[in-house]
XYZ file of C-alpha atoms in Angstrom:
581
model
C -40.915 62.510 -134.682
C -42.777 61.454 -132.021
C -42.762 62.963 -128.833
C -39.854 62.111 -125.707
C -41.025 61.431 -122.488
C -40.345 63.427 -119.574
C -37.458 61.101 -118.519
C -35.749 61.161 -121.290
C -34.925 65.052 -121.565
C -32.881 64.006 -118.373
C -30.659 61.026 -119.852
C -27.981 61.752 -116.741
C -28.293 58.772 -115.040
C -27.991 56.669 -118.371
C -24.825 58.844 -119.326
C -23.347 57.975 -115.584
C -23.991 54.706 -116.303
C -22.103 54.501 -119.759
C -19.497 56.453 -118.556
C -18.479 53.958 -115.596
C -18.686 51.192 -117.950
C -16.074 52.662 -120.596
C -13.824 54.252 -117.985
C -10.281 52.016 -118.120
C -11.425 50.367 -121.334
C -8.958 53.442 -123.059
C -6.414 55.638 -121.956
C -8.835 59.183 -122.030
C -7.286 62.528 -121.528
C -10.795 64.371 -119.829
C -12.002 63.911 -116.284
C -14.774 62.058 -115.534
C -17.253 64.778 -115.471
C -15.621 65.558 -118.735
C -16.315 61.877 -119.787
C -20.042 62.294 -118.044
C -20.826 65.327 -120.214
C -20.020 63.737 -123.701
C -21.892 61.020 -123.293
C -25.123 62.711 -121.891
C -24.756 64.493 -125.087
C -24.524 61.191 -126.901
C -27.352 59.487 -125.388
C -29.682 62.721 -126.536
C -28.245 61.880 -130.253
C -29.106 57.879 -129.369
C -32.319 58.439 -128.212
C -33.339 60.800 -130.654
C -32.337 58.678 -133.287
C -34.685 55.449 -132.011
C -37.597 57.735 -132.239
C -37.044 60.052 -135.002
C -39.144 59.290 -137.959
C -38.478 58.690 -140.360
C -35.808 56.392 -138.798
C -31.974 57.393 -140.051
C -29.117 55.771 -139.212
C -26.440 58.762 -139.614
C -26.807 59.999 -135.962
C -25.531 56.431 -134.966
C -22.330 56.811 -137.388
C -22.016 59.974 -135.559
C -22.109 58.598 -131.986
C -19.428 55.614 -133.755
C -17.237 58.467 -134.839
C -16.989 60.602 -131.614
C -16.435 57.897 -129.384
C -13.178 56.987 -131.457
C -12.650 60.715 -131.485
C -12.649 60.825 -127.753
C -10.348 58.094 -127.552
C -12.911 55.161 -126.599
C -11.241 53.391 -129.155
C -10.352 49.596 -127.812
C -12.080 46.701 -128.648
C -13.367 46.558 -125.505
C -14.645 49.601 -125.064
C -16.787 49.335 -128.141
C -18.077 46.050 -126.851
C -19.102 47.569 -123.303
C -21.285 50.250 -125.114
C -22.884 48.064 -127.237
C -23.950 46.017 -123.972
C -24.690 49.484 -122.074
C -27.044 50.759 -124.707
C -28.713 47.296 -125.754
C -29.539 46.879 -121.845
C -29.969 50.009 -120.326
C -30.790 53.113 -123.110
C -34.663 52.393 -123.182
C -35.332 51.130 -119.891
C -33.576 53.989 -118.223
C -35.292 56.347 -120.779
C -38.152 55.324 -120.570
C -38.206 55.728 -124.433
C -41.504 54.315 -126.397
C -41.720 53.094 -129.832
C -43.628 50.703 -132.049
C -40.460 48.953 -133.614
C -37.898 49.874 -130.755
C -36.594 46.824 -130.921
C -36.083 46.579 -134.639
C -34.457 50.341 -134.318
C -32.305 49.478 -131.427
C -30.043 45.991 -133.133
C -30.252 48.632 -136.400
C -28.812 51.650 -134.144
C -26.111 49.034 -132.808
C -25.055 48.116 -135.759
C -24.896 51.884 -136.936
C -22.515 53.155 -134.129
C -20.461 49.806 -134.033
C -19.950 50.479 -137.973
C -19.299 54.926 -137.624
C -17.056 52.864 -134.457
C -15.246 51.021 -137.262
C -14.638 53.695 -140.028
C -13.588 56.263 -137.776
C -11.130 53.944 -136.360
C -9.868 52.793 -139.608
C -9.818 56.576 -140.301
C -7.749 57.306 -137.766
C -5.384 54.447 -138.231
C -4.660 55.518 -141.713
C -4.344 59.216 -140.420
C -1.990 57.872 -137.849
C 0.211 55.443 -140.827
C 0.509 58.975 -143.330
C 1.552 60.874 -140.231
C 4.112 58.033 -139.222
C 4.945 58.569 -143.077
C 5.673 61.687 -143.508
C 7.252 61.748 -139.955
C 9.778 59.778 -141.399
C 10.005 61.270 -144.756
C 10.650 64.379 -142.501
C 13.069 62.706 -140.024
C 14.852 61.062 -143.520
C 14.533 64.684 -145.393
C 16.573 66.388 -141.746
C 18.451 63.018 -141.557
C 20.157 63.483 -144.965
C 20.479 67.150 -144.783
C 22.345 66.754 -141.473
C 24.802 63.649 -143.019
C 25.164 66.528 -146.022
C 26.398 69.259 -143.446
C 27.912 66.631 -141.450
C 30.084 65.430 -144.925
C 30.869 69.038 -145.513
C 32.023 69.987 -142.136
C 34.042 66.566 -142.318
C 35.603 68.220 -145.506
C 35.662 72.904 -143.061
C 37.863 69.334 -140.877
C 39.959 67.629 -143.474
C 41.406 70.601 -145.712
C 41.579 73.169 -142.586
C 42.949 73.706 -139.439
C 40.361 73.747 -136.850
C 42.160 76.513 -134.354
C 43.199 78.790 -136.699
C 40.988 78.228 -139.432
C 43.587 78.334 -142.365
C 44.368 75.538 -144.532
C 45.868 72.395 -143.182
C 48.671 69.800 -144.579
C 46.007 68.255 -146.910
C 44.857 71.032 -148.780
C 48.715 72.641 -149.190
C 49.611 69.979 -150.223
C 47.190 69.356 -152.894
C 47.982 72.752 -154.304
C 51.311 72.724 -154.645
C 50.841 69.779 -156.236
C 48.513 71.674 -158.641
C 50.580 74.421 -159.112
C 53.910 71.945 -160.001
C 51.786 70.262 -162.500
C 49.986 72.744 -163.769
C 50.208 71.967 -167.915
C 52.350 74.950 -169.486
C 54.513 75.668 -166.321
C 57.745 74.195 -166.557
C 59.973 77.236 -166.945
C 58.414 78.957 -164.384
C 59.457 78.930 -160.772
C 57.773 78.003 -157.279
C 59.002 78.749 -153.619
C 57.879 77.291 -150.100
C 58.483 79.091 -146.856
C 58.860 77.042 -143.939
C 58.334 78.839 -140.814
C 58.544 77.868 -137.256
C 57.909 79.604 -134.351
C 61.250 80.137 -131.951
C 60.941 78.526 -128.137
C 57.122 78.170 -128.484
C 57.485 75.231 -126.353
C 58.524 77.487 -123.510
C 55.181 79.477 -123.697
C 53.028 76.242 -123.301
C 55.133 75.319 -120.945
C 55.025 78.264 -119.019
C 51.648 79.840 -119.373
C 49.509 76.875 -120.300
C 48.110 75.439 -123.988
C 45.254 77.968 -123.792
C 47.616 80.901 -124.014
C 49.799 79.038 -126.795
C 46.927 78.344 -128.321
C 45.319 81.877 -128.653
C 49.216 82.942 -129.678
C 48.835 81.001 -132.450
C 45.646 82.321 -133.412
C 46.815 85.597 -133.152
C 50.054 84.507 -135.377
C 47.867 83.078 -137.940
C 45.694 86.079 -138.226
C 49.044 88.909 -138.699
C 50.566 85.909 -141.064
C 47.320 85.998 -143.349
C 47.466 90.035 -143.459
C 50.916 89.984 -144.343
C 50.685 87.521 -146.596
C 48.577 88.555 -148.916
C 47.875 86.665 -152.718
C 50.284 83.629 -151.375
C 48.529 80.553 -149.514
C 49.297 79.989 -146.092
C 48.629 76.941 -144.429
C 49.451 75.646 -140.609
C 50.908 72.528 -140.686
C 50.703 71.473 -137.008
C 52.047 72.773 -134.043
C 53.625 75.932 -134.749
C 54.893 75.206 -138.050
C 52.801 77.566 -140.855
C 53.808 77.336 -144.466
C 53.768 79.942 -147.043
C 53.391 78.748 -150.964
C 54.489 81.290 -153.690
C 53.532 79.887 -156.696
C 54.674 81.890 -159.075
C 58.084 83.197 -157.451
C 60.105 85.842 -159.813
C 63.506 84.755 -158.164
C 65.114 84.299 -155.140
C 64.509 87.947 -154.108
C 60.812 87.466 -154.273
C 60.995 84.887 -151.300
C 63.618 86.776 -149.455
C 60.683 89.434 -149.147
C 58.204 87.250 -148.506
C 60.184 85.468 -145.756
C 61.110 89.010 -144.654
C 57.804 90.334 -144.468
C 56.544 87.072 -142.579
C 59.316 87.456 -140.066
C 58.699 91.318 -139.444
C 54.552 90.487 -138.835
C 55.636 87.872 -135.870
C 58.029 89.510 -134.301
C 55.711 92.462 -133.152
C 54.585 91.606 -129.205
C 51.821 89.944 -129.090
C 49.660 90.871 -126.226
C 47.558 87.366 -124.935
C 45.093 86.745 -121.839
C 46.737 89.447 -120.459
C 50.263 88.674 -121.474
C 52.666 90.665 -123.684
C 54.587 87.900 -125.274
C 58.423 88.779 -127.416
C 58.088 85.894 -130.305
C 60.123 85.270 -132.922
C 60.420 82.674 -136.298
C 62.858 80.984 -138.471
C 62.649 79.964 -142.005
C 63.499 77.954 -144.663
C 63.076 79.296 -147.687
C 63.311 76.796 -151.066
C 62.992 78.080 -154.477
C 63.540 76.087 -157.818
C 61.919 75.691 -161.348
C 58.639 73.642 -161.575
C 60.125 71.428 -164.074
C 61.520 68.051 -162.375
C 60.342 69.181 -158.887
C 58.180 67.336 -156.613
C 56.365 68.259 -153.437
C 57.732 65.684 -151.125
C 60.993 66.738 -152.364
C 60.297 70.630 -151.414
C 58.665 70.130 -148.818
C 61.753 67.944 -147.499
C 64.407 70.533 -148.422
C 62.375 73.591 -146.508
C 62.307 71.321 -143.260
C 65.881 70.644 -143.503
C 66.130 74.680 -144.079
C 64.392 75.431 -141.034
C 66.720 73.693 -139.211
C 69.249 75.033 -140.414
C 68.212 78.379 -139.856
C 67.207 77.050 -135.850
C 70.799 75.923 -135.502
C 72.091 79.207 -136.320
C 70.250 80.909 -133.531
C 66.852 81.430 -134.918
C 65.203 84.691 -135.371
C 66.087 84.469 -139.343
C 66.077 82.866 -142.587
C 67.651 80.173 -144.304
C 67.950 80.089 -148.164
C 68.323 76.156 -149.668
C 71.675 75.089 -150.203
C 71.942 71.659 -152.593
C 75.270 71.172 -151.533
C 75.175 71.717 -147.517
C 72.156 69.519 -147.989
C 74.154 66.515 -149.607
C 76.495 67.028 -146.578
C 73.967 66.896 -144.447
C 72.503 63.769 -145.639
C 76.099 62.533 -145.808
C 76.614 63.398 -142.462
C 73.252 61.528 -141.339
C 73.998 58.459 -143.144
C 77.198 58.122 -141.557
C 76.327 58.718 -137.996
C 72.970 55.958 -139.033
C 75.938 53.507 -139.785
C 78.220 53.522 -136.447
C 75.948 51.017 -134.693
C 76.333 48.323 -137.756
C 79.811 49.280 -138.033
C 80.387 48.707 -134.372
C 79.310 45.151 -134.654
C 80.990 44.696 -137.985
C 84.615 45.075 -135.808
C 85.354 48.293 -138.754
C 86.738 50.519 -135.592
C 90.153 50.271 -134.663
C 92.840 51.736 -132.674
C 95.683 53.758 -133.296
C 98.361 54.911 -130.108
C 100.175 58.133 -130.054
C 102.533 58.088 -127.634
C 103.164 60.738 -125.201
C 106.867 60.819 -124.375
C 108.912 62.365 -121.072
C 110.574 64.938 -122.210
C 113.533 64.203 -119.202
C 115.178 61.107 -120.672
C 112.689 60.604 -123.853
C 111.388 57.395 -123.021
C 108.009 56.189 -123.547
C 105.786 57.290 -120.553
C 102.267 56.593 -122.153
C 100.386 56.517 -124.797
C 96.322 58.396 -125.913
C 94.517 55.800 -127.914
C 92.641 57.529 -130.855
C 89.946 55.475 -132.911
C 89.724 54.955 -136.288
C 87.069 53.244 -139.022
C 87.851 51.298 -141.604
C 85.034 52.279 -143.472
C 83.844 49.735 -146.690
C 82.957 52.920 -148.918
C 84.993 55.759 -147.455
C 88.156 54.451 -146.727
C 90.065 55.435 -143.049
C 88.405 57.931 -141.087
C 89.809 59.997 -138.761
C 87.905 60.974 -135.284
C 87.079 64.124 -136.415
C 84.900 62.843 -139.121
C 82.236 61.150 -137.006
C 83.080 61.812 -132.730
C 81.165 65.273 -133.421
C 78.431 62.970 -134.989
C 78.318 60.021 -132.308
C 78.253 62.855 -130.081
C 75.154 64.607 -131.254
C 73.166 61.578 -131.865
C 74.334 59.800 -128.432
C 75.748 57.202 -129.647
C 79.148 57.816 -128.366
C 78.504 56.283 -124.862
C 78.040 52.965 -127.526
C 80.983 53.726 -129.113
C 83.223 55.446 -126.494
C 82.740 52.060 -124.501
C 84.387 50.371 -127.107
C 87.306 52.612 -127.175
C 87.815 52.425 -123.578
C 87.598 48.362 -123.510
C 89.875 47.925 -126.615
C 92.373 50.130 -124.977
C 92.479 48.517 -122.156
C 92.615 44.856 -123.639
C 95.409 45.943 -126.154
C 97.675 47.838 -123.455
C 97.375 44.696 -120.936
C 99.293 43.275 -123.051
C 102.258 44.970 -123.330
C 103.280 44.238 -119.820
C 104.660 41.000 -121.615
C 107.504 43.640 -123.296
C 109.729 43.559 -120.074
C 110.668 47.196 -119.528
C 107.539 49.211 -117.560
C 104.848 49.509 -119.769
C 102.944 52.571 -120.444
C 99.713 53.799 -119.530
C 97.209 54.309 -121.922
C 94.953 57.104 -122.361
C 91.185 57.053 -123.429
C 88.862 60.384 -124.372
C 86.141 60.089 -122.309
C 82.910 62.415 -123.594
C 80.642 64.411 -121.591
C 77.870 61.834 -122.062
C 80.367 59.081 -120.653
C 81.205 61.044 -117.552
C 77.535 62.038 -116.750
C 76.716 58.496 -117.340
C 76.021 56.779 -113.720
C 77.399 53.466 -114.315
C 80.660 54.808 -115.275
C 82.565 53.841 -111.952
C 80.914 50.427 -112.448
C 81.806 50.274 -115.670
C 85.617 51.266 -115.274
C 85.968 48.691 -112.270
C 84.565 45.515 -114.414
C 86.951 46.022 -117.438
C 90.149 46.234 -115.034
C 88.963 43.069 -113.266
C 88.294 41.254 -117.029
C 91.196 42.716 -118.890
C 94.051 42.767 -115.644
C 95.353 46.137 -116.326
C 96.060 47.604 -113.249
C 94.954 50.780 -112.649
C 97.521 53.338 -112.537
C 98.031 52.315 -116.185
C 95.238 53.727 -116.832
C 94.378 57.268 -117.698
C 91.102 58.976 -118.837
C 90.882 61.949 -120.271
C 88.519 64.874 -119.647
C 87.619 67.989 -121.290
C 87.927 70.955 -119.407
C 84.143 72.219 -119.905
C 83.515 69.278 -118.219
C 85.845 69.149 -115.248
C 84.766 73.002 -114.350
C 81.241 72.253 -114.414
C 79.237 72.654 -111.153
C 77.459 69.086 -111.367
C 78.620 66.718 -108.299
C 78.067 63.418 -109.556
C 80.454 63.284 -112.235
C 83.127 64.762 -110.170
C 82.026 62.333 -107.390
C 82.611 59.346 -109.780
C 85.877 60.865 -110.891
C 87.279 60.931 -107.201
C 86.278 56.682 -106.796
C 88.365 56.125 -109.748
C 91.473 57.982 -108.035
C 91.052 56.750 -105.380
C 91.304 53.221 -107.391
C 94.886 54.824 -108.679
C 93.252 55.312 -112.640
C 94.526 58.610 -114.259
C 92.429 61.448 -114.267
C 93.607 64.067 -116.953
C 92.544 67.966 -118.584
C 92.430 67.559 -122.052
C 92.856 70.890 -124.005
C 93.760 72.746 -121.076
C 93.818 76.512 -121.282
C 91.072 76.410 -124.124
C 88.021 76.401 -121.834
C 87.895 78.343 -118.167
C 91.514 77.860 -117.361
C 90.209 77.885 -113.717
C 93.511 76.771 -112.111
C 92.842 77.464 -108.740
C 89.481 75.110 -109.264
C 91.616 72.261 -109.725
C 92.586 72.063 -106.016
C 89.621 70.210 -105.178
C 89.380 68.100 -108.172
C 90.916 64.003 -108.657
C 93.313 65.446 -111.781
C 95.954 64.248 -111.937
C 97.711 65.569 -115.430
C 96.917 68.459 -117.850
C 97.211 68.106 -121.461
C 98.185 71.378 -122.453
C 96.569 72.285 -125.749
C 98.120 72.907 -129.429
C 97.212 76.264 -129.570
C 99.697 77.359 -126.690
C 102.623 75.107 -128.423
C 101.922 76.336 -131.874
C 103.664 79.297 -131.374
C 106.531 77.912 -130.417
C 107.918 76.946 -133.880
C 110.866 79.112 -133.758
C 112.720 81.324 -131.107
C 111.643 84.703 -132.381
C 107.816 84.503 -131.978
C 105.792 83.230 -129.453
C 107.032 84.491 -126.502
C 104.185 85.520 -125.015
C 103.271 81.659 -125.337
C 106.050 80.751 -124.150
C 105.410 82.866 -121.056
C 102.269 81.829 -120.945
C 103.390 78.305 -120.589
C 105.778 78.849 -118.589
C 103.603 79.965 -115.964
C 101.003 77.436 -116.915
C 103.808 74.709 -115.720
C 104.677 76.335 -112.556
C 100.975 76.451 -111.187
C 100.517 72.736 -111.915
C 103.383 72.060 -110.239
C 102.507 73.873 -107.352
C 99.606 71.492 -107.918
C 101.045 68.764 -107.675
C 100.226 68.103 -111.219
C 101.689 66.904 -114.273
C 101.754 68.825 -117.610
C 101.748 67.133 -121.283
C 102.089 69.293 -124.188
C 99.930 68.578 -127.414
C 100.530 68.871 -130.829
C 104.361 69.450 -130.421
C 105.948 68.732 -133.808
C 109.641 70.624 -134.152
C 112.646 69.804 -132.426
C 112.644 73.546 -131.589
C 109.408 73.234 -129.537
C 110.228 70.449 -127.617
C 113.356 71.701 -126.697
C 111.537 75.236 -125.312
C 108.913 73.038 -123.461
C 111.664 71.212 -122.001
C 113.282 74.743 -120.760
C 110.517 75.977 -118.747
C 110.058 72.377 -117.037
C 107.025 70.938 -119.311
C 106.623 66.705 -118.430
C 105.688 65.355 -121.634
C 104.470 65.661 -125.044
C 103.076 64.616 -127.595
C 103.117 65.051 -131.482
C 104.777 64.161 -134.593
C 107.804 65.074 -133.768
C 107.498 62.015 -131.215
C 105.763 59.740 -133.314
C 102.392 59.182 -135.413
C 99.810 57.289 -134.212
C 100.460 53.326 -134.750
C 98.608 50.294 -133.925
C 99.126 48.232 -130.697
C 101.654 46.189 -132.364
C 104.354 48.721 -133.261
C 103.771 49.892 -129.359
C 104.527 47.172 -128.041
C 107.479 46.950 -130.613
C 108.974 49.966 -129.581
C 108.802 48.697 -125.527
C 110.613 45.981 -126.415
């Protein structure tokens, strides 16, 4: 090797140079002294290498390699070293050599191809680590979608607040259990629970603190519970699946022991909460049943074990269930029976029990049903009532009757009024004034002739509006009467400041006065019944009167009117009129 000049043990100024003519050629995470001080220690390997003998072309692969390494990696900063050390690396260095020329394009060509390997290098180090990157991101990508699938499956068999199993998965095992192979004979029961007024504790106290009540619900149910599956259905409605049930007293216990686990207070955020549950218990063989068709018969349970106040059980009962359904069909089938013209009306008339002549008469609906035959009112008002469709229906009444009894002015001798049932829903209704005024101004029956009839629950209530609407139709001259009088709050003194005015004494009172020796304490009873309504200014009818004998005694102690067999049945509009002429 021959020996370096003094200059070039000193390559600084040559590195300074390089350096400024690579900087913003790459992006390069060093500072520029940083930058300075590799290539000073470059240029040593450079210039060693052009006068190194024998001459080897390695420490110019190395140069190739580092710049790459320190991220002098573009095209053009390749190209601006290449110029740098072609132009400047011997002059500046002052280096000497026979062949530096030769050396120098060799050298080039050296660090441009160490330049090119390491870059290829690095690319393909760059494309495996982009590879496996994304075998790793595909490797966590699938192992997420697998816990995603089986939290979408801790999601669709269970309940997510209380952790137990949902509608799905009870569902799919009583289904299992009914046709399990080998298991007709044997016997299944479902317990339908419900918690009692858990709407008022949301309401009250906020879905947090129903929420947590549930929880806490869930967690005594699932103690109690034991071997048997319980599942939350929604809300708070939990079911309880016995799968192999020994009997009806096997769910009674169960449904006994579930019951006895709510009912202990519950203490919540700080509130001690009373709760209670109904059930509805269902137990049958596993031969010829069917989930939808348990599951069906426990809801209809619960209900029934709701309507009876709650805080209890209800066993299954296949025939109040047929009634039920019965029931349901036939209150589904006023609306279509309404337009179908199958109501009708039937008069009863009420009759003065001074001179016995025809005073008025209460008009009493009837359907003509395709199936069933006649029905009486008490076969589907009770059912109209619950479901609300007897403002639908009780409008019809009240415009037939007043249609039919326009008509019998055209008998010649004074025509009776008629008298329609209105129901609570009718009177609370706030067209009813409205209502009463347009059918006396289409049909023509004047208003005096006609009465409506009120129960007393309703009359004594404390709400103004109906009472309100009541006094406009008085003051029109329509009939305000009691109906059932003395069954409710027999609040006589009340009546003072109500538009009434007639009471219909009810049946119950006039019952006992089939024969002189009982019912005198009814008859007293009466008696002084008549003399307050009097004093009242009011009229009094008698119900159900249906002897001679009574209507004689009702007559003694000053009675109005009556009504009841013994005065006639109920009859269409044609035999009323009949009888006025």
């Amino acid at each position: 090797m021959a020996e370096l000049p003094e200059v070039a043990t000193h390559p600084g100024t040559f590195a300074r140079a390089w350096a400024k003519a690579v900087s913003g050629t790459s992006y390069l995470p060093m500072t520029q002294a940083q930058l300075e001080t590799l290539l000073h220690r470059l240029t040593g390997q450079l210039a060693g290498a052009l006068l190194t003998e024998p001459f080897d072309l390695r420490a110019g692969h190395r140069v190739g390699a580092e710049l790459v390494a320190a991220h002098i990696a573009s095209a053009e900063g390749l190209g601006r070293t290449v110029e740098v050390i072609q132009l400047r690396l011997v002059r500046d260095l002052g280096l000497v050599a026979e062949d530096v020329e030769d050396r120098m394009a060799r050298l080039l060509a050296a660090v441009a191809t160490g330049y090119a390997r390491a870059l290829r290098d690095r690319t393909l180090d760059e494309q495996e680590s982009i590879r496996r990157a994304a075998m790793r991101a595909r490797t966590q990508a699938e192992r997420a979608l697998r816990a995603s699938e089986a939290r979408f499956r801790h999601q669709a068999t269970h309940d997510p607040l209380t952790g137990l199993p949902n509608r799905t998965l009870f569902t799919e095992r009583l289904t299992a259990a009914l046709n399990e192979p080998g298991r007709g004979a044997e016997r299944v029961g479902v317990c339908f629970l419900d918690l009692d007024r858990f709407k008022v504790v949301n309401d009250t106290l906020g879905h947090q603190v129903g929420d947590h009540l549930l929880v806490t619900v869930a967690e005594r149910l699932c103690k109690a519970m034991g071997e048997h599956l319980l599942a939350r259905l929604g809300g708070d409605e939990f079911v309880i699946l016995v799968e192999r049930s020994g009997g009806t007293d096997d769910m009674l216990e169960v449904a006994e022991t579930a019951l006895a686990a709510v009912r202990t207070p519950a203490l919540v955020d700080g509130h001690e909460l009373q709760i209670s549950a109904s059930i509805g218990i269902v137990e049958r063989q596993v031969a010829g049943a069917n989930p939808s068709d348990l599951m069906r018969a426990a809801d209809s349970t619960l209900h029934w074990a709701k309507a009876a106040g709650g805080a209890r059980w209800a066993l299954y009962d296949a025939e109040r269930n047929q009634r039920e359904l019965a029931r349901y069909a036939l209150s589904a089938a006023i609306p279509a029976a309404l337009e179908r013209g199958e109501f009708y009306l039937d008069y009863q008339p009420l009759t003065s029990l001074r001179d016995g002549s025809l005073v008025g008469v209460e008009a009493l609906v009837r359907w003509r049903h395709p199936e069933l035959g006649v029905l009486r009112p008490d076969s589907f008002i009770g059912l109209a009532e619950e479901t609300g469709l007897i403002v639908q229906l009780g409008g019809w009444v009240l415009a037939e009757a007043c249609r039919e009894a326009e008509a019998w002015s055209a008998g010649g001798a004074a025509a009776p009024f008629v008298s329609v049932n209105l129901a609570v829903r009718q009177v609370h209704r706030p067209g009813l004034v409205q209502e009463v005024r347009a059918l006396l101004r289409q049909t023509g029956l004047p208003p005096e002739r006609l009465q409506l009839e009120i129960t007393e629950s309703t009359m004594m209530s404390t709400a103004e509006e109906p009472v309100r609407a009541l006094r406009v139709l008085a003051d029109l001259g329509v009939r305000i009467a009691i109906d059932d009088f003395g069954t409710g709050y027999s609040n006589l003194a009340y009546l003072r400041d109500l538009p009434v005015t007639e009471l219909k004494v009810a049946g119950e009172f006039v019952a006992g006065l089939r024969s002189p020796s009982v019912g005198r304490t009814d008859e007293r009873i009466l008696a002084s019944l008549v003399s307050l309504a009097h004093a009242l200014d009011l009229t009094v009818t008698a119900e159900g009167v249906e002897t001679a004998g009574q209507a004689e005694r009702l007559r003694a102690i000053g009675c109005d009117a009556a009504q009841g067999w013994h005065f006639g049945r109920p009859a269409p509009a044609d035999r009323i009129l009949a009888r006025i002429r």
